[in-house]
Amino acid sequence: MPVPNPWTRKLEQFDRLPEADRRLLDDLISASRRIGANQDLAAEGEVSHHVHVVLEGCACRYRILPDGRRQITAYLLPGDICDLHVLLLTRMDYSVGTLVPSMVASIPRTILLGITERHPKLTRALWWNTFRDEAIAREWIVMLGRRSAYERLAHLFCELLLRLRIIGAAGDESYVLPVTQAELADTLGLSLVHVNRSLQRLRHEGLIVLEGRSLTITDSERLMAVASFNPSYLHPRSETGRGPPPS
Amino acid sequence: MPVPNPWTRKLEQFDRLPEADRRLLDDLISASRRIGANQDLAAEGEVSHHVHVVLEGCACRYRILPDGRRQITAYLLPGDICDLHVLLLTRMDYSVGTLVPSMVASIPRTILLGITERHPKLTRALWWNTFRDEAIAREWIVMLGRRSAYERLAHLFCELLLRLRIIGAAGDESYVLPVTQAELADTLGLSLVHVNRSLQRLRHEGLIVLEGRSLTITDSERLMAVASFNPSYLHPRSETGRGPPPS
DNA sequence: CGGATGGTTGAAACCGTTCAAAATCTGTGG
DNA sequence: CCACAGATTTTGAACGGTTTCAACCATCCG
């Protein structure tokens, strides 16, 4: 059996899909394209007719305030859907852009919408995907509202470790950070300068090694404690066992 | 024709529902109960078998960090579903509690899950509801990450004005704030003291009048400008016209 | 080599927090 | 109708985390 594409893998975290659904997913992303870093896939305010899926690289959701302040509201890793809500809400209330060179598939919303009428298992997996996105957004609210700069960095690094591990893009304790310090600042609601200093503190305290973009978590135990990181919001597979909760 | 309950009204913001679906919604919430303020409906970490819907009053989603810091991640107004993800993710990753005395319905997840297999229009409305929740969460991320205390308060008051107006719980420019200043602090990621001082500034600048819990927005034009408030994330009805985007 | 991007450092200013206490409001029972 | 306790709002003052401004350094790459 061939290795499933990242999107299929992601959706099957919820429940095994019928063979027909898996083939369908393969088809939908067959026309993917390679895109450079810092390219917009969709822009705030426009009416969008395509749902985007990241297959390689990394993108983000972000908003820019009238005076130029920017806030990143989500990281989109391989297998993640950038803008699924376009299915039912076509007006974009944020922008989507790549953070590094990426491979992205673009699916007409009418096609996907039609599919949801004939593929209940797949539709349920997409709904699950929506719930998980929302759970991550909630956790970011907590991170921004009630954690210090130091803790926010620790928390974000823990989240990325787990999310990248699931898709096989991280080792036991190291991965390639897909963002610059300026982008970390826009993610964590901090200034660039303060991100830099907080990173140094994480290094000095022996929690991480960060050389260029390669991040190694040298003491994940303590890093998770600093972040008061509780992975349950990612709803890891192991917790519910195989398959979705019984109906 | 009788006035629909708040939940039905909320779900019909997306699309008109078949008469059968509306009757079903009435049935589901017929066994609602009255609950005092500050009562938990569901607690973080537990496996929940019920979906809760607010019919009167106000509840919130919140998380408490190990050291006691608290962050509110959503306000749940009449018609809002507290924990719909329980359908597919039964483990709670946050708590739900009332902010004021409320009327709340509690629906077994297996019942609602079964319904989603036989009522496509209703299911789609529920999915839409999920997307809208997520859009609000994203906006809160922007609010917490990139706005000052003063701007956060302004933004929150704008959001509540619109959301309460939709359900007929706010006049043109005034409503009853369902929260104390301490709760505002836990919502906006600020200290109680600073919330108090920022509120005074909003008053002194003539943007609001706040007496007890009664809030009047005296200059909504300027309040929205201060908050750089853009209501599109609430996906108001008027924008898409009647009914959902065409398939 | 030169320009662009990303990372690092220093110092001053500011926004928001903390601690502590007073003032006001609210509901309740006597 | 008053007294009282608890919750909520308000105020003052000191402290500190974070920002801002302004350089400087390192690296990469054509």
mmCIF file with all atom_site columns, C-alpha atoms in Angstrom, chain B residues 10-174:
data_model
loop_
_atom_site.group_PDB
_atom_site.id
_atom_site.type_symbol
_atom_site.label_atom_id
_atom_site.label_alt_id
_atom_site.label_comp_id
_atom_site.label_asym_id
_atom_site.label_entity_id
_atom_site.label_seq_id
_atom_site.pdbx_PDB_ins_code
_atom_site.Cartn_x
_atom_site.Cartn_y
_atom_site.Cartn_z
_atom_site.occupancy
_atom_site.B_iso_or_equiv
_atom_site.pdbx_formal_charge
_atom_site.auth_seq_id
_atom_site.auth_comp_id
_atom_site.auth_asym_id
_atom_site.auth_atom_id
_atom_site.pdbx_PDB_model_num
ATOM 1   C CA . LYS B 1 10  ? -29.170 31.405 15.700 1.00 0.00 ? 10  LYS B CA 1
ATOM 2   C CA . LEU B 1 11  ? -28.980 28.389 13.402 1.00 0.00 ? 11  LEU B CA 1
ATOM 3   C CA . GLU B 1 12  ? -31.354 29.978 10.929 1.00 0.00 ? 12  GLU B CA 1
ATOM 4   C CA . GLN B 1 13  ? -28.937 32.856 10.515 1.00 0.00 ? 13  GLN B CA 1
ATOM 5   C CA . PHE B 1 14  ? -27.190 30.497 8.156  1.00 0.00 ? 14  PHE B CA 1
ATOM 6   C CA . ASP B 1 15  ? -30.151 29.172 6.240  1.00 0.00 ? 15  ASP B CA 1
ATOM 7   C CA . ARG B 1 16  ? -33.858 28.613 6.684  1.00 0.00 ? 16  ARG B CA 1
ATOM 8   C CA . LEU B 1 17  ? -34.519 25.196 8.200  1.00 0.00 ? 17  LEU B CA 1
ATOM 9   C CA . PRO B 1 18  ? -37.253 22.713 7.239  1.00 0.00 ? 18  PRO B CA 1
ATOM 10  C CA . GLU B 1 19  ? -40.243 22.734 9.541  1.00 0.00 ? 19  GLU B CA 1
ATOM 11  C CA . ALA B 1 20  ? -39.278 19.264 10.791 1.00 0.00 ? 20  ALA B CA 1
ATOM 12  C CA . ASP B 1 21  ? -35.865 20.487 11.844 1.00 0.00 ? 21  ASP B CA 1
ATOM 13  C CA . ARG B 1 22  ? -37.318 23.425 13.710 1.00 0.00 ? 22  ARG B CA 1
ATOM 14  C CA . ARG B 1 23  ? -39.670 21.170 15.632 1.00 0.00 ? 23  ARG B CA 1
ATOM 15  C CA . LEU B 1 24  ? -36.742 18.907 16.408 1.00 0.00 ? 24  LEU B CA 1
ATOM 16  C CA . LEU B 1 25  ? -34.747 21.812 17.840 1.00 0.00 ? 25  LEU B CA 1
ATOM 17  C CA . ASP B 1 26  ? -37.709 22.769 19.992 1.00 0.00 ? 26  ASP B CA 1
ATOM 18  C CA . ASP B 1 27  ? -37.882 19.232 21.324 1.00 0.00 ? 27  ASP B CA 1
ATOM 19  C CA . LEU B 1 28  ? -34.180 19.031 22.065 1.00 0.00 ? 28  LEU B CA 1
ATOM 20  C CA . ILE B 1 29  ? -34.258 22.026 24.359 1.00 0.00 ? 29  ILE B CA 1
ATOM 21  C CA . SER B 1 30  ? -37.620 21.371 25.946 1.00 0.00 ? 30  SER B CA 1
ATOM 22  C CA . ALA B 1 31  ? -35.967 19.936 29.041 1.00 0.00 ? 31  ALA B CA 1
ATOM 23  C CA . SER B 1 32  ? -33.940 23.013 29.914 1.00 0.00 ? 32  SER B CA 1
ATOM 24  C CA . ARG B 1 33  ? -33.127 24.060 33.441 1.00 0.00 ? 33  ARG B CA 1
ATOM 25  C CA . ARG B 1 34  ? -32.438 27.269 35.305 1.00 0.00 ? 34  ARG B CA 1
ATOM 26  C CA . ILE B 1 35  ? -28.981 27.640 36.805 1.00 0.00 ? 35  ILE B CA 1
ATOM 27  C CA . GLY B 1 36  ? -27.433 30.249 39.075 1.00 0.00 ? 36  GLY B CA 1
ATOM 28  C CA . ALA B 1 37  ? -24.381 32.368 38.293 1.00 0.00 ? 37  ALA B CA 1
ATOM 29  C CA . ASN B 1 38  ? -20.883 30.921 38.405 1.00 0.00 ? 38  ASN B CA 1
ATOM 30  C CA . GLN B 1 39  ? -21.963 27.314 38.057 1.00 0.00 ? 39  GLN B CA 1
ATOM 31  C CA . ASP B 1 40  ? -19.925 24.923 35.944 1.00 0.00 ? 40  ASP B CA 1
ATOM 32  C CA . LEU B 1 41  ? -21.734 23.090 33.157 1.00 0.00 ? 41  LEU B CA 1
ATOM 33  C CA . ALA B 1 42  ? -18.722 21.020 32.171 1.00 0.00 ? 42  ALA B CA 1
ATOM 34  C CA . ALA B 1 43  ? -15.172 20.807 33.454 1.00 0.00 ? 43  ALA B CA 1
ATOM 35  C CA . GLU B 1 44  ? -11.829 20.558 31.731 1.00 0.00 ? 44  GLU B CA 1
ATOM 36  C CA . GLY B 1 45  ? -10.465 17.034 31.544 1.00 0.00 ? 45  GLY B CA 1
ATOM 37  C CA . GLU B 1 46  ? -13.721 15.169 31.910 1.00 0.00 ? 46  GLU B CA 1
ATOM 38  C CA . VAL B 1 47  ? -15.389 13.100 29.220 1.00 0.00 ? 47  VAL B CA 1
ATOM 39  C CA . SER B 1 48  ? -18.646 14.809 28.435 1.00 0.00 ? 48  SER B CA 1
ATOM 40  C CA . HIS B 1 49  ? -21.752 13.171 27.044 1.00 0.00 ? 49  HIS B CA 1
ATOM 41  C CA . HIS B 1 50  ? -23.905 16.269 26.722 1.00 0.00 ? 50  HIS B CA 1
ATOM 42  C CA . VAL B 1 51  ? -23.940 19.290 24.493 1.00 0.00 ? 51  VAL B CA 1
ATOM 43  C CA . HIS B 1 52  ? -25.113 22.468 26.225 1.00 0.00 ? 52  HIS B CA 1
ATOM 44  C CA . VAL B 1 53  ? -27.057 25.328 24.720 1.00 0.00 ? 53  VAL B CA 1
ATOM 45  C CA . VAL B 1 54  ? -27.596 28.693 26.383 1.00 0.00 ? 54  VAL B CA 1
ATOM 46  C CA . LEU B 1 55  ? -31.203 29.895 26.117 1.00 0.00 ? 55  LEU B CA 1
ATOM 47  C CA . GLU B 1 56  ? -31.128 32.824 28.540 1.00 0.00 ? 56  GLU B CA 1
ATOM 48  C CA . GLY B 1 57  ? -28.359 34.549 30.471 1.00 0.00 ? 57  GLY B CA 1
ATOM 49  C CA . CYS B 1 58  ? -24.701 34.116 29.628 1.00 0.00 ? 58  CYS B CA 1
ATOM 50  C CA . ALA B 1 59  ? -21.991 31.495 30.042 1.00 0.00 ? 59  ALA B CA 1
ATOM 51  C CA . CYS B 1 60  ? -18.347 31.318 29.072 1.00 0.00 ? 60  CYS B CA 1
ATOM 52  C CA . ARG B 1 61  ? -15.605 28.930 28.082 1.00 0.00 ? 61  ARG B CA 1
ATOM 53  C CA . TYR B 1 62  ? -12.529 29.253 30.264 1.00 0.00 ? 62  TYR B CA 1
ATOM 54  C CA . ARG B 1 63  ? -9.265  27.623 31.235 1.00 0.00 ? 63  ARG B CA 1
ATOM 55  C CA . ILE B 1 64  ? -7.380  27.841 34.495 1.00 0.00 ? 64  ILE B CA 1
ATOM 56  C CA . LEU B 1 65  ? -3.607  27.430 34.536 1.00 0.00 ? 65  LEU B CA 1
ATOM 57  C CA . PRO B 1 66  ? -1.919  25.392 37.277 1.00 0.00 ? 66  PRO B CA 1
ATOM 58  C CA . ASP B 1 67  ? -0.995  28.556 39.193 1.00 0.00 ? 67  ASP B CA 1
ATOM 59  C CA . GLY B 1 68  ? -4.534  29.904 39.162 1.00 0.00 ? 68  GLY B CA 1
ATOM 60  C CA . ARG B 1 69  ? -4.388  32.361 36.266 1.00 0.00 ? 69  ARG B CA 1
ATOM 61  C CA . ARG B 1 70  ? -7.646  32.242 34.384 1.00 0.00 ? 70  ARG B CA 1
ATOM 62  C CA . GLN B 1 71  ? -8.473  32.987 30.758 1.00 0.00 ? 71  GLN B CA 1
ATOM 63  C CA . ILE B 1 72  ? -11.965 33.201 29.339 1.00 0.00 ? 72  ILE B CA 1
ATOM 64  C CA . THR B 1 73  ? -11.924 32.059 25.710 1.00 0.00 ? 73  THR B CA 1
ATOM 65  C CA . ALA B 1 74  ? -15.530 32.723 24.675 1.00 0.00 ? 74  ALA B CA 1
ATOM 66  C CA . TYR B 1 75  ? -18.763 34.307 25.765 1.00 0.00 ? 75  TYR B CA 1
ATOM 67  C CA . LEU B 1 76  ? -21.824 32.145 25.185 1.00 0.00 ? 76  LEU B CA 1
ATOM 68  C CA . LEU B 1 77  ? -24.969 34.178 24.654 1.00 0.00 ? 77  LEU B CA 1
ATOM 69  C CA . PRO B 1 78  ? -28.545 32.940 24.206 1.00 0.00 ? 78  PRO B CA 1
ATOM 70  C CA . GLY B 1 79  ? -28.633 30.652 21.176 1.00 0.00 ? 79  GLY B CA 1
ATOM 71  C CA . ASP B 1 80  ? -24.939 29.758 21.452 1.00 0.00 ? 80  ASP B CA 1
ATOM 72  C CA . ILE B 1 81  ? -23.748 26.190 21.825 1.00 0.00 ? 81  ILE B CA 1
ATOM 73  C CA . CYS B 1 82  ? -21.229 25.757 24.621 1.00 0.00 ? 82  CYS B CA 1
ATOM 74  C CA . ASP B 1 83  ? -19.433 22.611 23.595 1.00 0.00 ? 83  ASP B CA 1
ATOM 75  C CA . LEU B 1 84  ? -20.533 21.252 20.230 1.00 0.00 ? 84  LEU B CA 1
ATOM 76  C CA . HIS B 1 85  ? -17.215 19.495 19.652 1.00 0.00 ? 85  HIS B CA 1
ATOM 77  C CA . VAL B 1 86  ? -18.316 16.948 22.244 1.00 0.00 ? 86  VAL B CA 1
ATOM 78  C CA . LEU B 1 87  ? -20.070 15.354 19.277 1.00 0.00 ? 87  LEU B CA 1
ATOM 79  C CA . LEU B 1 88  ? -16.733 14.190 17.907 1.00 0.00 ? 88  LEU B CA 1
ATOM 80  C CA . LEU B 1 89  ? -14.236 14.982 20.672 1.00 0.00 ? 89  LEU B CA 1
ATOM 81  C CA . THR B 1 90  ? -15.706 13.936 23.979 1.00 0.00 ? 90  THR B CA 1
ATOM 82  C CA . ARG B 1 91  ? -12.855 14.987 26.237 1.00 0.00 ? 91  ARG B CA 1
ATOM 83  C CA . MET B 1 92  ? -13.254 18.576 27.399 1.00 0.00 ? 92  MET B CA 1
ATOM 84  C CA . ASP B 1 93  ? -10.129 20.691 26.926 1.00 0.00 ? 93  ASP B CA 1
ATOM 85  C CA . TYR B 1 94  ? -11.666 23.650 28.788 1.00 0.00 ? 94  TYR B CA 1
ATOM 86  C CA . SER B 1 95  ? -14.453 24.342 31.246 1.00 0.00 ? 95  SER B CA 1
ATOM 87  C CA . VAL B 1 96  ? -17.837 25.938 30.725 1.00 0.00 ? 96  VAL B CA 1
ATOM 88  C CA . GLY B 1 97  ? -19.511 28.012 33.418 1.00 0.00 ? 97  GLY B CA 1
ATOM 89  C CA . THR B 1 98  ? -22.342 30.478 33.750 1.00 0.00 ? 98  THR B CA 1
ATOM 90  C CA . LEU B 1 99  ? -21.554 34.159 34.274 1.00 0.00 ? 99  LEU B CA 1
ATOM 91  C CA . VAL B 1 100 ? -25.054 35.151 35.356 1.00 0.00 ? 100 VAL B CA 1
ATOM 92  C CA . PRO B 1 101 ? -28.181 33.173 36.264 1.00 0.00 ? 101 PRO B CA 1
ATOM 93  C CA . SER B 1 102 ? -29.115 31.353 33.073 1.00 0.00 ? 102 SER B CA 1
ATOM 94  C CA . MET B 1 103 ? -31.399 28.927 31.335 1.00 0.00 ? 103 MET B CA 1
ATOM 95  C CA . VAL B 1 104 ? -29.495 26.075 29.766 1.00 0.00 ? 104 VAL B CA 1
ATOM 96  C CA . ALA B 1 105 ? -30.481 23.012 27.753 1.00 0.00 ? 105 ALA B CA 1
ATOM 97  C CA . SER B 1 106 ? -28.478 19.838 27.882 1.00 0.00 ? 106 SER B CA 1
ATOM 98  C CA . ILE B 1 107 ? -28.605 17.409 24.949 1.00 0.00 ? 107 ILE B CA 1
ATOM 99  C CA . PRO B 1 108 ? -27.182 13.874 24.977 1.00 0.00 ? 108 PRO B CA 1
ATOM 100 C CA . ARG B 1 109 ? -24.450 13.721 22.371 1.00 0.00 ? 109 ARG B CA 1
ATOM 101 C CA . THR B 1 110 ? -25.598 10.383 21.002 1.00 0.00 ? 110 THR B CA 1
ATOM 102 C CA . ILE B 1 111 ? -29.013 11.864 20.239 1.00 0.00 ? 111 ILE B CA 1
ATOM 103 C CA . LEU B 1 112 ? -27.565 14.876 18.451 1.00 0.00 ? 112 LEU B CA 1
ATOM 104 C CA . LEU B 1 113 ? -25.011 12.732 16.655 1.00 0.00 ? 113 LEU B CA 1
ATOM 105 C CA . GLY B 1 114 ? -27.788 10.495 15.375 1.00 0.00 ? 114 GLY B CA 1
ATOM 106 C CA . ILE B 1 115 ? -29.719 13.500 14.169 1.00 0.00 ? 115 ILE B CA 1
ATOM 107 C CA . THR B 1 116 ? -26.791 14.686 12.079 1.00 0.00 ? 116 THR B CA 1
ATOM 108 C CA . GLU B 1 117 ? -27.120 11.498 10.049 1.00 0.00 ? 117 GLU B CA 1
ATOM 109 C CA . ARG B 1 118 ? -30.701 12.217 9.056  1.00 0.00 ? 118 ARG B CA 1
ATOM 110 C CA . HIS B 1 119 ? -30.955 15.997 8.856  1.00 0.00 ? 119 HIS B CA 1
ATOM 111 C CA . PRO B 1 120 ? -28.503 17.423 6.348  1.00 0.00 ? 120 PRO B CA 1
ATOM 112 C CA . LYS B 1 121 ? -29.766 21.007 6.515  1.00 0.00 ? 121 LYS B CA 1
ATOM 113 C CA . LEU B 1 122 ? -29.526 21.078 10.276 1.00 0.00 ? 122 LEU B CA 1
ATOM 114 C CA . THR B 1 123 ? -26.120 19.451 10.188 1.00 0.00 ? 123 THR B CA 1
ATOM 115 C CA . ARG B 1 124 ? -24.879 22.075 7.813  1.00 0.00 ? 124 ARG B CA 1
ATOM 116 C CA . ALA B 1 125 ? -26.203 24.790 10.099 1.00 0.00 ? 125 ALA B CA 1
ATOM 117 C CA . LEU B 1 126 ? -24.287 23.210 12.978 1.00 0.00 ? 126 LEU B CA 1
ATOM 118 C CA . TRP B 1 127 ? -21.125 23.123 10.924 1.00 0.00 ? 127 TRP B CA 1
ATOM 119 C CA . TRP B 1 128 ? -21.657 26.766 10.040 1.00 0.00 ? 128 TRP B CA 1
ATOM 120 C CA . ASN B 1 129 ? -22.022 27.427 13.758 1.00 0.00 ? 129 ASN B CA 1
ATOM 121 C CA . THR B 1 130 ? -18.631 25.801 14.295 1.00 0.00 ? 130 THR B CA 1
ATOM 122 C CA . PHE B 1 131 ? -17.009 27.984 11.648 1.00 0.00 ? 131 PHE B CA 1
ATOM 123 C CA . ARG B 1 132 ? -18.452 31.108 13.192 1.00 0.00 ? 132 ARG B CA 1
ATOM 124 C CA . ASP B 1 133 ? -17.185 30.156 16.644 1.00 0.00 ? 133 ASP B CA 1
ATOM 125 C CA . GLU B 1 134 ? -13.752 29.698 15.181 1.00 0.00 ? 134 GLU B CA 1
ATOM 126 C CA . ALA B 1 135 ? -13.905 33.065 13.439 1.00 0.00 ? 135 ALA B CA 1
ATOM 127 C CA . ILE B 1 136 ? -14.650 34.738 16.758 1.00 0.00 ? 136 ILE B CA 1
ATOM 128 C CA . ALA B 1 137 ? -11.786 32.861 18.404 1.00 0.00 ? 137 ALA B CA 1
ATOM 129 C CA . ARG B 1 138 ? -9.429  34.111 15.692 1.00 0.00 ? 138 ARG B CA 1
ATOM 130 C CA . GLU B 1 139 ? -10.561 37.659 16.265 1.00 0.00 ? 139 GLU B CA 1
ATOM 131 C CA . TRP B 1 140 ? -9.872  37.285 19.971 1.00 0.00 ? 140 TRP B CA 1
ATOM 132 C CA . ILE B 1 141 ? -6.356  36.138 19.135 1.00 0.00 ? 141 ILE B CA 1
ATOM 133 C CA . VAL B 1 142 ? -5.839  39.371 17.224 1.00 0.00 ? 142 VAL B CA 1
ATOM 134 C CA . MET B 1 143 ? -7.405  41.349 20.045 1.00 0.00 ? 143 MET B CA 1
ATOM 135 C CA . LEU B 1 144 ? -5.110  39.800 22.667 1.00 0.00 ? 144 LEU B CA 1
ATOM 136 C CA . GLY B 1 145 ? -1.993  39.766 20.543 1.00 0.00 ? 145 GLY B CA 1
ATOM 137 C CA . ARG B 1 146 ? -2.001  43.174 18.957 1.00 0.00 ? 146 ARG B CA 1
ATOM 138 C CA . ARG B 1 147 ? -4.355  45.566 20.683 1.00 0.00 ? 147 ARG B CA 1
ATOM 139 C CA . SER B 1 148 ? -3.794  47.744 23.756 1.00 0.00 ? 148 SER B CA 1
ATOM 140 C CA . ALA B 1 149 ? -5.955  47.438 26.855 1.00 0.00 ? 149 ALA B CA 1
ATOM 141 C CA . TYR B 1 150 ? -8.016  50.435 25.784 1.00 0.00 ? 150 TYR B CA 1
ATOM 142 C CA . GLU B 1 151 ? -8.540  49.001 22.306 1.00 0.00 ? 151 GLU B CA 1
ATOM 143 C CA . ARG B 1 152 ? -9.396  45.554 23.628 1.00 0.00 ? 152 ARG B CA 1
ATOM 144 C CA . LEU B 1 153 ? -12.221 46.903 25.732 1.00 0.00 ? 153 LEU B CA 1
ATOM 145 C CA . ALA B 1 154 ? -13.521 48.932 22.818 1.00 0.00 ? 154 ALA B CA 1
ATOM 146 C CA . HIS B 1 155 ? -13.382 45.900 20.553 1.00 0.00 ? 155 HIS B CA 1
ATOM 147 C CA . LEU B 1 156 ? -15.129 43.613 22.998 1.00 0.00 ? 156 LEU B CA 1
ATOM 148 C CA . PHE B 1 157 ? -17.911 46.140 23.545 1.00 0.00 ? 157 PHE B CA 1
ATOM 149 C CA . CYS B 1 158 ? -18.420 46.414 19.780 1.00 0.00 ? 158 CYS B CA 1
ATOM 150 C CA . GLU B 1 159 ? -18.580 42.657 19.374 1.00 0.00 ? 159 GLU B CA 1
ATOM 151 C CA . LEU B 1 160 ? -21.075 42.280 22.199 1.00 0.00 ? 160 LEU B CA 1
ATOM 152 C CA . LEU B 1 161 ? -23.233 45.065 20.804 1.00 0.00 ? 161 LEU B CA 1
ATOM 153 C CA . LEU B 1 162 ? -23.565 43.291 17.479 1.00 0.00 ? 162 LEU B CA 1
ATOM 154 C CA . ARG B 1 163 ? -23.991 39.821 18.888 1.00 0.00 ? 163 ARG B CA 1
ATOM 155 C CA . LEU B 1 164 ? -26.591 40.958 21.395 1.00 0.00 ? 164 LEU B CA 1
ATOM 156 C CA . ARG B 1 165 ? -28.416 42.990 18.783 1.00 0.00 ? 165 ARG B CA 1
ATOM 157 C CA . ILE B 1 166 ? -28.809 39.959 16.550 1.00 0.00 ? 166 ILE B CA 1
ATOM 158 C CA . ILE B 1 167 ? -30.607 38.077 19.297 1.00 0.00 ? 167 ILE B CA 1
ATOM 159 C CA . GLY B 1 168 ? -32.655 41.105 20.257 1.00 0.00 ? 168 GLY B CA 1
ATOM 160 C CA . ALA B 1 169 ? -30.943 41.551 23.608 1.00 0.00 ? 169 ALA B CA 1
ATOM 161 C CA . ALA B 1 170 ? -29.478 44.969 22.884 1.00 0.00 ? 170 ALA B CA 1
ATOM 162 C CA . GLY B 1 171 ? -30.979 48.257 21.844 1.00 0.00 ? 171 GLY B CA 1
ATOM 163 C CA . ASP B 1 172 ? -29.427 50.424 19.179 1.00 0.00 ? 172 ASP B CA 1
ATOM 164 C CA . GLU B 1 173 ? -26.544 51.355 21.409 1.00 0.00 ? 173 GLU B CA 1
ATOM 165 C CA . SER B 1 174 ? -26.981 49.921 24.855 1.00 0.00 ? 174 SER B CA 1
#
